[in-house]
Short mmCIF file of C-alpha atoms in Angstrom, two decimals:
data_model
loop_
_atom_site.label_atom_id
_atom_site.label_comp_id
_atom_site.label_asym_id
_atom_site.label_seq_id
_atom_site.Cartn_x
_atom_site.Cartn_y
_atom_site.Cartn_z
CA UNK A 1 0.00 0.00 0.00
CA UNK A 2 1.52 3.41 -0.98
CA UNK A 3 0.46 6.82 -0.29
CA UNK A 4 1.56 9.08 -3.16
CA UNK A 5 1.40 13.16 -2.57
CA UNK A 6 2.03 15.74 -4.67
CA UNK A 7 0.29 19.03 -3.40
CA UNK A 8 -0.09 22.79 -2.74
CA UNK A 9 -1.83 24.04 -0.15
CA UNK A 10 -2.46 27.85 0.72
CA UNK A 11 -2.64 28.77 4.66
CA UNK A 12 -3.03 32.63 5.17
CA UNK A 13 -1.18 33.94 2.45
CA UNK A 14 1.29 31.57 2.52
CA UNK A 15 2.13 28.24 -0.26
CA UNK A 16 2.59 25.03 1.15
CA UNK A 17 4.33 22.55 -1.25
CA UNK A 18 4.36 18.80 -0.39
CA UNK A 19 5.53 16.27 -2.75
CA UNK A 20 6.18 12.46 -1.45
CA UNK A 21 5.49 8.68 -2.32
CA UNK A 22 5.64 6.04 0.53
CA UNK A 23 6.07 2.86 0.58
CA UNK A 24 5.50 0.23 3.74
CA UNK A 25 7.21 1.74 7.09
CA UNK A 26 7.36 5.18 8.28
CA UNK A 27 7.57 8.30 6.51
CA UNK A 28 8.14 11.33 8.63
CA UNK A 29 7.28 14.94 7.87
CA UNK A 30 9.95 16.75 8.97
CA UNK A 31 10.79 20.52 9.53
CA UNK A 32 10.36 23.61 12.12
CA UNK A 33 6.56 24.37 13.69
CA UNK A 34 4.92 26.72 11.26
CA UNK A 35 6.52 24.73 8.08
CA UNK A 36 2.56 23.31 7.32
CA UNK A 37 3.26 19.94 8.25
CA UNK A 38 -0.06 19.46 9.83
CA UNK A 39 -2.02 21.04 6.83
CA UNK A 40 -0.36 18.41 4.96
CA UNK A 41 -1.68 15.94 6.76
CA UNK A 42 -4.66 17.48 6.83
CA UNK A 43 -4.97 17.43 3.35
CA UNK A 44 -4.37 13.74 3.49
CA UNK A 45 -7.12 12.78 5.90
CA UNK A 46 -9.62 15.26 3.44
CA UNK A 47 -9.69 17.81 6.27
CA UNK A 48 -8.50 20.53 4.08
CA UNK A 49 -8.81 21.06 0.26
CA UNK A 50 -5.25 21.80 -1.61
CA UNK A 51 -5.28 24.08 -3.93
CA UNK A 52 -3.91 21.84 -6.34
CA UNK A 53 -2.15 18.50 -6.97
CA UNK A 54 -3.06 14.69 -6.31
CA UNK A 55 -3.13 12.40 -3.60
CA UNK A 56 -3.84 8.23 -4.03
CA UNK A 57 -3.92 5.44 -1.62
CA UNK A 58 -3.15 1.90 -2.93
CA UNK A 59 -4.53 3.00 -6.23
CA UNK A 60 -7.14 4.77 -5.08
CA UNK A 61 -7.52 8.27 -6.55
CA UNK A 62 -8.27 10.46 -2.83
CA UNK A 63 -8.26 13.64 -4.12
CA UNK A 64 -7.33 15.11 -7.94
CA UNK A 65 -7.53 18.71 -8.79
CA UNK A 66 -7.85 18.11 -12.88
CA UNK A 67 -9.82 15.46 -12.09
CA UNK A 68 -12.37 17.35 -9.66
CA UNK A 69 -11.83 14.32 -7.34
CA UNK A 70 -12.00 15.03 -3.15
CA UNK A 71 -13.36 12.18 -1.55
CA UNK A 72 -14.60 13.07 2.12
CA UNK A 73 -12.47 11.87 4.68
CA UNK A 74 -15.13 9.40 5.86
CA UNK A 75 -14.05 7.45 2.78
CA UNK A 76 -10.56 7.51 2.16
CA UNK A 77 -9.63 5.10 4.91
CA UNK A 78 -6.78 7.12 6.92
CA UNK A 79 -6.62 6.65 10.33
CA UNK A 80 -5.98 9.76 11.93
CA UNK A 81 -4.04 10.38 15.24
CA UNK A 82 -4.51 14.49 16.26
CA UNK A 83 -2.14 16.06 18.16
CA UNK A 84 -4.36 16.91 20.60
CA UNK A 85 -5.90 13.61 19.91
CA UNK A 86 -9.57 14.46 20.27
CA UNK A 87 -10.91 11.62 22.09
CA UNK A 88 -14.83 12.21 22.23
CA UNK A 89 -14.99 13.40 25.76
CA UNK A 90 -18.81 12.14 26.47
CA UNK A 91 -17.70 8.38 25.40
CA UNK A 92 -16.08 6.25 27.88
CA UNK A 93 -12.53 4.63 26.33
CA UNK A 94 -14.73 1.64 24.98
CA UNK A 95 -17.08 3.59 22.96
CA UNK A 96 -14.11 5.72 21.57
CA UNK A 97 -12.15 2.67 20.49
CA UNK A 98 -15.36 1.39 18.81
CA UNK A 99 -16.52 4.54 16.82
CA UNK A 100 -15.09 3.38 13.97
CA UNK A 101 -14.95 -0.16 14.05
CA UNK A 102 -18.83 0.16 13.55
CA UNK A 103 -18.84 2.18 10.53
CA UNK A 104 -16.31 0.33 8.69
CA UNK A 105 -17.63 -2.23 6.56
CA UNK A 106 -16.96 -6.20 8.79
CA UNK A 107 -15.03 -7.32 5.16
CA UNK A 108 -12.65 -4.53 5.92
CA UNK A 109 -11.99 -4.39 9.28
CA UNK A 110 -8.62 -6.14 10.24
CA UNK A 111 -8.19 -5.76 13.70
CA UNK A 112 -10.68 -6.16 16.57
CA UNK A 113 -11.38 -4.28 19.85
CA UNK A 114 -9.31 -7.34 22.03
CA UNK A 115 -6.71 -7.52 19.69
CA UNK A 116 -6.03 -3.88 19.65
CA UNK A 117 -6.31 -3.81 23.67
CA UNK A 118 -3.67 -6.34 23.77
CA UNK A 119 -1.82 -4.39 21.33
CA UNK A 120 -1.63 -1.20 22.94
CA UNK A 121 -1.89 -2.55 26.92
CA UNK A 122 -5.25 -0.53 27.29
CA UNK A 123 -7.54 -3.26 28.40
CA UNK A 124 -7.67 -1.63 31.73
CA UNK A 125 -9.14 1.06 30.34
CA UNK A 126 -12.25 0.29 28.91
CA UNK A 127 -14.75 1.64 31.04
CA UNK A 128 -13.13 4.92 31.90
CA UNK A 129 -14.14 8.32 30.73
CA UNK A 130 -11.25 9.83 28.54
CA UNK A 131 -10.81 13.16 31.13
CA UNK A 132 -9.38 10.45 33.84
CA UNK A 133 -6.36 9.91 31.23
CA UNK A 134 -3.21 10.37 31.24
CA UNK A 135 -1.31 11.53 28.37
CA UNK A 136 0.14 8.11 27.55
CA UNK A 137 -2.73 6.41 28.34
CA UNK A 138 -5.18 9.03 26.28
CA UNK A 139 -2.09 8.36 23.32
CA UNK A 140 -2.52 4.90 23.01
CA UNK A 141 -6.51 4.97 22.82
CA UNK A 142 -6.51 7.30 20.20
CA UNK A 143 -3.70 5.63 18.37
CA UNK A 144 -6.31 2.62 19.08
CA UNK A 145 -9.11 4.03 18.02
CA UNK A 146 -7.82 5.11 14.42
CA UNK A 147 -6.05 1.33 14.54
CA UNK A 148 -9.57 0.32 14.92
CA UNK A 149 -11.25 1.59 12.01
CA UNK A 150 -9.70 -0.02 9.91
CA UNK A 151 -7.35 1.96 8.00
CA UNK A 152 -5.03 1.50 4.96
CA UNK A 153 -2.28 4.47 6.12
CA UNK A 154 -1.70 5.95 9.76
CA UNK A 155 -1.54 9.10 10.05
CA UNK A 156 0.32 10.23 13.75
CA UNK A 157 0.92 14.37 14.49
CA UNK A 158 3.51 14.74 16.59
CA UNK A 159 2.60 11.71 18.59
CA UNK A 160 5.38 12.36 21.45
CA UNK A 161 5.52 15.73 21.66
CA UNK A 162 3.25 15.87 24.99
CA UNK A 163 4.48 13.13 26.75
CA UNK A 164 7.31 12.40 29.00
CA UNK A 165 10.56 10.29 28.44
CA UNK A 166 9.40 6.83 29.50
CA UNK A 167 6.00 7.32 28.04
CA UNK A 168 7.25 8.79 25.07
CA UNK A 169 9.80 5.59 25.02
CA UNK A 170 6.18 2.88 25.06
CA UNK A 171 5.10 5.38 22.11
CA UNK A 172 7.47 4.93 20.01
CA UNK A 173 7.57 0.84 20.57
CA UNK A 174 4.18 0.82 19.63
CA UNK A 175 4.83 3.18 16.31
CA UNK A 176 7.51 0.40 15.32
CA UNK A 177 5.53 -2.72 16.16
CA UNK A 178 2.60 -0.89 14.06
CA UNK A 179 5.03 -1.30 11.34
CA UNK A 180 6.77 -4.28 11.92
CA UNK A 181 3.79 -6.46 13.11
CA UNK A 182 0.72 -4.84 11.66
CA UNK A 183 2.74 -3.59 8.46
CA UNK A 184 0.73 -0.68 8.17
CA UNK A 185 2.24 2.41 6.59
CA UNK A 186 2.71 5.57 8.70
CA UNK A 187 3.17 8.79 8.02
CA UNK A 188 4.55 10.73 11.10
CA UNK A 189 4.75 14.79 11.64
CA UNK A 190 7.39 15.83 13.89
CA UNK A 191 10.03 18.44 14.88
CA UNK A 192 12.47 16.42 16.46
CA UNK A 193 15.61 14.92 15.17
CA UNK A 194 16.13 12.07 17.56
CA UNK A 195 12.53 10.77 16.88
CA UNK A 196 13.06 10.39 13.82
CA UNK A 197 16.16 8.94 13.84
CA UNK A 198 14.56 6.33 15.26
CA UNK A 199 11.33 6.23 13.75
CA UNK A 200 11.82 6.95 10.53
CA UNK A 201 12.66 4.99 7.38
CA UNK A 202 12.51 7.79 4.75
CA UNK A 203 12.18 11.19 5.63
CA UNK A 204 10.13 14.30 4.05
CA UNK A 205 11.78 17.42 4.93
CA UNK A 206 9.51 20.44 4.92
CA UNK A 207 9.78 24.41 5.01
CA UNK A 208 13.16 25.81 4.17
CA UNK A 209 14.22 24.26 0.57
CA UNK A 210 10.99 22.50 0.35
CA UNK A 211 10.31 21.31 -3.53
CA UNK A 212 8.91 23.59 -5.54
CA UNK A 213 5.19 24.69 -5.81
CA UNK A 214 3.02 22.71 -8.67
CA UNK A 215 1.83 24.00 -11.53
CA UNK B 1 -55.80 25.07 47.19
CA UNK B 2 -56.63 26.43 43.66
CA UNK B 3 -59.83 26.70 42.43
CA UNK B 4 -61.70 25.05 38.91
CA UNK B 5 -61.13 28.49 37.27
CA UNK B 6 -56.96 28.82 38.25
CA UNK B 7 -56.39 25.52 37.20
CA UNK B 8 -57.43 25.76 33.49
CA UNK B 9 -55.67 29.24 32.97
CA UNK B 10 -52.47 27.05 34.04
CA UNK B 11 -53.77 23.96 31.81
CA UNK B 12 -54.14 26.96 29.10
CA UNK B 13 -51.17 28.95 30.03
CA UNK B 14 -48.69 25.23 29.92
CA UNK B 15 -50.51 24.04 26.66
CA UNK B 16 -49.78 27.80 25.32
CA UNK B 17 -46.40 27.97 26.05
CA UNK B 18 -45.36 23.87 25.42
CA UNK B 19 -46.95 24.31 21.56
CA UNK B 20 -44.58 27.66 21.64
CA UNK B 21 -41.54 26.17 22.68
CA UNK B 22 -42.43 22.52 20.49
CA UNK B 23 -42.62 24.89 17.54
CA UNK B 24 -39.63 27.20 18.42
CA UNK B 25 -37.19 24.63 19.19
CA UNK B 26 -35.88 23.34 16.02
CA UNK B 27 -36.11 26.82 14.54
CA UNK B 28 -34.04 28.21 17.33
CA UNK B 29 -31.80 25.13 16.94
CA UNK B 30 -30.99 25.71 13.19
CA UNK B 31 -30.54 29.49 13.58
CA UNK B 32 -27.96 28.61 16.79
CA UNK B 33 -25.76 26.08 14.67
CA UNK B 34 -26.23 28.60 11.49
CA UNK B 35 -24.83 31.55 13.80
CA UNK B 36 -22.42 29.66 15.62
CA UNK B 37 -20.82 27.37 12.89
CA UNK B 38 -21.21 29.53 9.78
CA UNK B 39 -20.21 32.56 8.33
CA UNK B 40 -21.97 34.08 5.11
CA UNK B 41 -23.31 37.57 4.17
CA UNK B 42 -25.94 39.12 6.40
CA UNK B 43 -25.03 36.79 9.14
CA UNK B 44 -24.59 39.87 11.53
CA UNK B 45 -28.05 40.95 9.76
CA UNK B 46 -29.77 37.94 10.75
CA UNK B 47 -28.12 38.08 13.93
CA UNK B 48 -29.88 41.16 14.61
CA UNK B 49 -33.28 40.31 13.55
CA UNK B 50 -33.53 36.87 15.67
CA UNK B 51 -32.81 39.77 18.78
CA UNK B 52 -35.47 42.05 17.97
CA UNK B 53 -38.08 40.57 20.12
CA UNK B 54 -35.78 41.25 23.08
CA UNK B 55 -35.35 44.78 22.61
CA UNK B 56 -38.28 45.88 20.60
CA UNK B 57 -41.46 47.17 22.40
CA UNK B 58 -43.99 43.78 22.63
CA UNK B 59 -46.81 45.53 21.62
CA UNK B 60 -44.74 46.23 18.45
CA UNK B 61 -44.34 42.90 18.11
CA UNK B 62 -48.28 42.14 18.71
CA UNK B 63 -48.76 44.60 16.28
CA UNK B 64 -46.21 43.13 13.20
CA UNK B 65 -47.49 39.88 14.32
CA UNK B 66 -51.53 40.86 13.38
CA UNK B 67 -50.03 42.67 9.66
CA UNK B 68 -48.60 38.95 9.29
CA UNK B 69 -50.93 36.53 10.75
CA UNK B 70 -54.08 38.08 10.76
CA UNK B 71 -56.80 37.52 8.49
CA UNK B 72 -55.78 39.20 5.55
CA UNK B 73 -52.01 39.13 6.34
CA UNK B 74 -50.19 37.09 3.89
CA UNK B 75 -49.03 34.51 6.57
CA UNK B 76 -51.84 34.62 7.72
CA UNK B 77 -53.81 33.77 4.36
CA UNK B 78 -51.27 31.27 3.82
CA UNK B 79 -51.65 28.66 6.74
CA UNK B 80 -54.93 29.05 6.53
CA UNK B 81 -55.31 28.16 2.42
CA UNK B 82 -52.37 25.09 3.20
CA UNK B 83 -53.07 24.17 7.14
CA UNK B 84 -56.77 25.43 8.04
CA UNK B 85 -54.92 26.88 10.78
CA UNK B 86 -55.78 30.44 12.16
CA UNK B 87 -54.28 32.45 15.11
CA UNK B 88 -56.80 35.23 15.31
CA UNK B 89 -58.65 35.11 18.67
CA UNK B 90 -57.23 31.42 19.24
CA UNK B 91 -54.70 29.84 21.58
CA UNK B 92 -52.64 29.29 18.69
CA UNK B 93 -51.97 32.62 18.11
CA UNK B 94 -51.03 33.07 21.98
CA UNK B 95 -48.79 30.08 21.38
CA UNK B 96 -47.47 31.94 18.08
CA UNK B 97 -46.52 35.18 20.23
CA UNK B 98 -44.90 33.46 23.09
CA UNK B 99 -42.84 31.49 20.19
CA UNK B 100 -41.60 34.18 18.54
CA UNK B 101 -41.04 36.14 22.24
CA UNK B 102 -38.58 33.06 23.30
CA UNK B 103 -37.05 32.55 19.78
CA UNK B 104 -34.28 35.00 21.00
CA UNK B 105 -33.21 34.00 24.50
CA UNK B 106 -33.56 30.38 22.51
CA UNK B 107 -30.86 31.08 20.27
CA UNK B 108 -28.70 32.46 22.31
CA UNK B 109 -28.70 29.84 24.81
CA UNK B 110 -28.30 27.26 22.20
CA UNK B 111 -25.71 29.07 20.75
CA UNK B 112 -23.33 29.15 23.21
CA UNK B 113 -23.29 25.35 24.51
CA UNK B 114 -22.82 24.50 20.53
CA UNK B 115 -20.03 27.09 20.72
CA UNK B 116 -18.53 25.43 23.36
CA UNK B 117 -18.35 22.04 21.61
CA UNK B 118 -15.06 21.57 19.83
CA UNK B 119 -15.24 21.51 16.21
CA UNK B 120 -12.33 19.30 15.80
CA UNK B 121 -13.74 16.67 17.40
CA UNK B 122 -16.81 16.39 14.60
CA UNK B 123 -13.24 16.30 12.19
CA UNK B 124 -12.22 13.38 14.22
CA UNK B 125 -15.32 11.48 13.73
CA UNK B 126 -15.13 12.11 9.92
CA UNK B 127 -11.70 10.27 9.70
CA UNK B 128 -13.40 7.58 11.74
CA UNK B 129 -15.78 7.12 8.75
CA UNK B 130 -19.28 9.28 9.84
CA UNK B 131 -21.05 10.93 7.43
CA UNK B 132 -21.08 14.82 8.08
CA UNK B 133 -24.66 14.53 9.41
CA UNK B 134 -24.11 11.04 11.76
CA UNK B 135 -20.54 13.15 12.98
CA UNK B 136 -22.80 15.92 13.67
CA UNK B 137 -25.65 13.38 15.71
CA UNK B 138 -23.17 11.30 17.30
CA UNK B 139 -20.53 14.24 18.72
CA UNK B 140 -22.06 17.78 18.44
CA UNK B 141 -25.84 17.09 19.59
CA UNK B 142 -24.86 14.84 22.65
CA UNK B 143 -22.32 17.18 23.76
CA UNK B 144 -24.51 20.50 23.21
CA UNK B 145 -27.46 18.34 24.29
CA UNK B 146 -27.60 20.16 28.18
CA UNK B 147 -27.46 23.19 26.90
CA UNK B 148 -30.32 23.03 24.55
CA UNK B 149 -32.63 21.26 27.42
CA UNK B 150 -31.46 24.33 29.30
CA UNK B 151 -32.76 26.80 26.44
CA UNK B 152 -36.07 25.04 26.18
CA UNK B 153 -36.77 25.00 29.81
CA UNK B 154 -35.64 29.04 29.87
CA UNK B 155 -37.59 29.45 26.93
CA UNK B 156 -40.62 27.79 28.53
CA UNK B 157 -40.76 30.28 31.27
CA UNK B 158 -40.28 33.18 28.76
CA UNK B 159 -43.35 31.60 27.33
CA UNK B 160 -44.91 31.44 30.56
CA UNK B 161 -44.74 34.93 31.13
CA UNK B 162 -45.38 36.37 27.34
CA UNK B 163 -47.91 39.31 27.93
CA UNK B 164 -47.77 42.40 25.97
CA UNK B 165 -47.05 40.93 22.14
CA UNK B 166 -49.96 38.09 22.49
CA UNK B 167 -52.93 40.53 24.52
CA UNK B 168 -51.71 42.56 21.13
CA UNK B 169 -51.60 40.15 18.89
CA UNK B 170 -54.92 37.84 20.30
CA UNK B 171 -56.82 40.18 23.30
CA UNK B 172 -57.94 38.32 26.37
CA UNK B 173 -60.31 35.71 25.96
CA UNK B 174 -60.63 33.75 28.88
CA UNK B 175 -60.41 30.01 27.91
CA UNK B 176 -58.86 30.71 24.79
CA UNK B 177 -55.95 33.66 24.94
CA UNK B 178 -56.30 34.06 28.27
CA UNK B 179 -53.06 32.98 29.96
CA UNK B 180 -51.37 33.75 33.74
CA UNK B 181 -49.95 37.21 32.86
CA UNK B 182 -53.38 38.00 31.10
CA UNK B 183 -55.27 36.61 33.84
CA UNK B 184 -53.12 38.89 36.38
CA UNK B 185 -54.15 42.05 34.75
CA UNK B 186 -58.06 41.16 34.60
CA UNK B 187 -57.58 40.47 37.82
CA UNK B 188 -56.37 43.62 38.86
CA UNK B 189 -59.20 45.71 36.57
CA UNK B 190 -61.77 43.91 38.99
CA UNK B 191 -62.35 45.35 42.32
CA UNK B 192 -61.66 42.65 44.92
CA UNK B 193 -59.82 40.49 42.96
CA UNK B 194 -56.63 41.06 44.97
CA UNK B 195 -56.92 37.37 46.77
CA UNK B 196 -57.27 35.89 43.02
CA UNK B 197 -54.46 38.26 42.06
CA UNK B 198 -51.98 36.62 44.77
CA UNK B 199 -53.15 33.17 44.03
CA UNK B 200 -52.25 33.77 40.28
CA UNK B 201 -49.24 35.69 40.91
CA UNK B 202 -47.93 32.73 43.40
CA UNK B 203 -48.47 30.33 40.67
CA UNK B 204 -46.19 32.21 38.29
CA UNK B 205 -43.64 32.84 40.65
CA UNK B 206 -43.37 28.95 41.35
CA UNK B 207 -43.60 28.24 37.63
CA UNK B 208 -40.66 30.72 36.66
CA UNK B 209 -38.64 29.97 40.11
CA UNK B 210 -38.64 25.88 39.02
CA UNK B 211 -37.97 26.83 35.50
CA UNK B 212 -34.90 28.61 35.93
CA UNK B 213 -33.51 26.41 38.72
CA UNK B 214 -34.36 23.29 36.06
CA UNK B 215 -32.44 26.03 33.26
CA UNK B 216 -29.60 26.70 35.55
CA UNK B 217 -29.02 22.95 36.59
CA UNK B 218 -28.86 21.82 32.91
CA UNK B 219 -27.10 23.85 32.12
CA UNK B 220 -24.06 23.53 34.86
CA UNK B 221 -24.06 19.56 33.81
CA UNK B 222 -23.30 20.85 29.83
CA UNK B 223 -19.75 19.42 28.86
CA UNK B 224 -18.19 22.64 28.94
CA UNK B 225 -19.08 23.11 32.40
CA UNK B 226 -19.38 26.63 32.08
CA UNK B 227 -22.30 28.40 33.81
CA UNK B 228 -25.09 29.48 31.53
CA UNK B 229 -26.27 33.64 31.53
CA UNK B 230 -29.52 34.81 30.17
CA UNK B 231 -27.65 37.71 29.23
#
């Protein structure tokens, strides 16, 4: 499964250029806060509309400008981790995990809600209300929940930026098992070197010398 | 305790104001999300006009309200040709004026517990594969969901305590227009009616009492958990 992008977005004035294929393993977005690496990702998940380019999924067209083709982002199967990870606050952790287990068609789904509390260690948590938390805890359901609905590409915003060294150490096991066990590809934002010298198989740098806007 | 007589202008007076607030509700709702999630021309126009009936004399109101509804008022013409439904003289139109009294404090109310909902998180649920309409259901109307109990129940007593816009709009017909507020002031045109003037006045200090402590306790169990104003 590869995730081929080739856009331009505008943000306030500004261009935004982002031009990448991936394969299987982890991309990472790399460059200073402010560079658009979110929007990017953004534009991925169908959150925001580039002003030009093309963006495909394992073949499937997700957005063309020629083509007038956007798909909404309830359709083009990314799994999205936020950076401030939006868990829905009125849901206990169960309900959460299993928002979108239940709208993705059974024949697609490839992981279910034991498997991914083994997975991630969050058993435990099941019947608790996402305020009682704690930021690795609150990381690893939402990671969960996006694992859950059965996506084709992982999409993680600065998954470690909030969290402390040993949680931010269980983090980044689980971001390399995702690839090594589940062999789903991820695409990861970040501003920090170390991470993604780590993390990272191929990375996208982004901001300063960025590639040049489309046509 | 109360008479025959109190107890149907308070069967008339909660029928009044519960058709007002059935009817206002999803109008209040849809102008609350339009206000607080959209921005187009003449928003701060429409704005405006969903305030009016807070700041504009009710007997103005009374008055627009008969040009509209009345017989030969185009409104009025027109539910009557589609519906068979008049407002002239009836409990309907009493039900129409306390609706269109509570629309504002409605909106507002509304307004600000779907403000306080994070967008984002209807975002979320779109990744997660819902439709724009089941993210909306599913994250936005659970989690503004106090807040709008809170409006209707504020909205109620508005209702409750509609005078000047609906003894313009329908007189005071007892039985038929003839709600608390009304009932008050023919009361206190009759000499000796002071004991059924308490009585009355009692009644709609309970009713409004209850309805704001319901409106205020809603509202402090929203999921912002910010304290609702009227104001």
């Amino acid at each position: 499964m590869s995730l081929e992008v080739a856009v331009t977005l505008r943000r306030g004035g500004r261009e935004i250029a982002a031009r990448f294929v991936t394969g299987a393993g982890i991309t990472a977005l790399y460059g200073p806060s402010g560079a658009g690496k979110t929007s990017v990702l953004d534009a991925v998940a169908g959150l925001l509309r580039p002003a030009a380019g093309r963006v495909v999924l394992g073949g499937t067209v997700l957005f063309d400008k020629a083509q007038g083709i956007d798909l909404p982002p309830e359709r083009r199967g990314c799994g999205v981790v936020f950076q401030d990870l939006r868990l829905f606050p009125h849901r206990r952790v169960r309900d959460n995990l299993l928002y979108g287990w239940k709208l993705a068609p059974p024949a697609r789904r490839w992981m279910q809600l034991d498997e991914a509390c083994a997975f991630l260690g969050i058993g435990h948590l099941l019947e608790r209300m996402p305020r009682t938390l704690s930021g690795g805890e609150a990381q690893r359901v939402a990671i969960g929940r996006a694992l859950l609905s059965a996506p084709r590409v992982l999409l993680l915003d600065e998954p470690l930026s909030s969290l402390d060294a040993p949680r931010r150490e269980g983090i980044m096991q689980v971001i390399e098992r995702i690839r090594d066990e589940l062999h789903l590809p991820v695409v990861l934002v970040s501003h920090d070197l170390a991470e993604i010298d780590r993390l990272a198989d191929q990375v996208v740098p982004m901001g300063e010398g960025s590639p040049p806007a489309l046509p | 305790m109360l008479g025959e007589a109190e107890w149907a202008i308070v069967a008339l007076s909660l029928k009044v104001s519960g058709a007002a607030i059935l009817f206002t509700l999803p109008i209040a709702f849809a102008l609350a999300w339009l206000l607080a999630r959209t921005r187009f021309p003449g928003r701060i126009l429409l704005d405006a006009i969903v305030h009016l009936p807070l700041v504009l004399p009710p007997v103005v109101i009374g008055w627009l309200l008969l040009l509209a509804f009345g017989t030969n008022g185009p409104m009025g013409r027109f539910f009557a040709d589609a519906l068979g439904l008049t407002f002239m003289f009836r409990w309907t139109g009493a039900a129409l004026a306390a609706a269109v009294m509570a629309l504002p404090l409605m909106v507002r109310a509304i307004r600000l517990s779907l403000e306080a909902v994070d967008p984002r998180l209807e975002s979320a649920a779109r990744t997660l594969g819902a439709g724009p309409w089941r993210a909306f259901a599913t994250v936005t109307l659970p989690l503004s969901l106090p807040g709008v109990l809170a409006a209707t129940v504020l909205g109620l007593a508005r209702s409750l305590g509609e005078f000047g816009a609906t003894i313009t709009f329908v007189s005071n017909i007892p039985g038929e227009t003839q709600t608390l507020p009304l009932a008050i002031y023919s009361a206190l045109q009759v000499p000796g009616g002071d004991v059924h003037v308490v009585r009355l006045a009692l009644i709609s200090v309970a009713l409004s009492l209850g309805a704001l402590l319901a409106s205020e306790w809603l509202a402090r169990r929203s999921a912002s958990g910010t304290p609702f104003h009227v104001a």
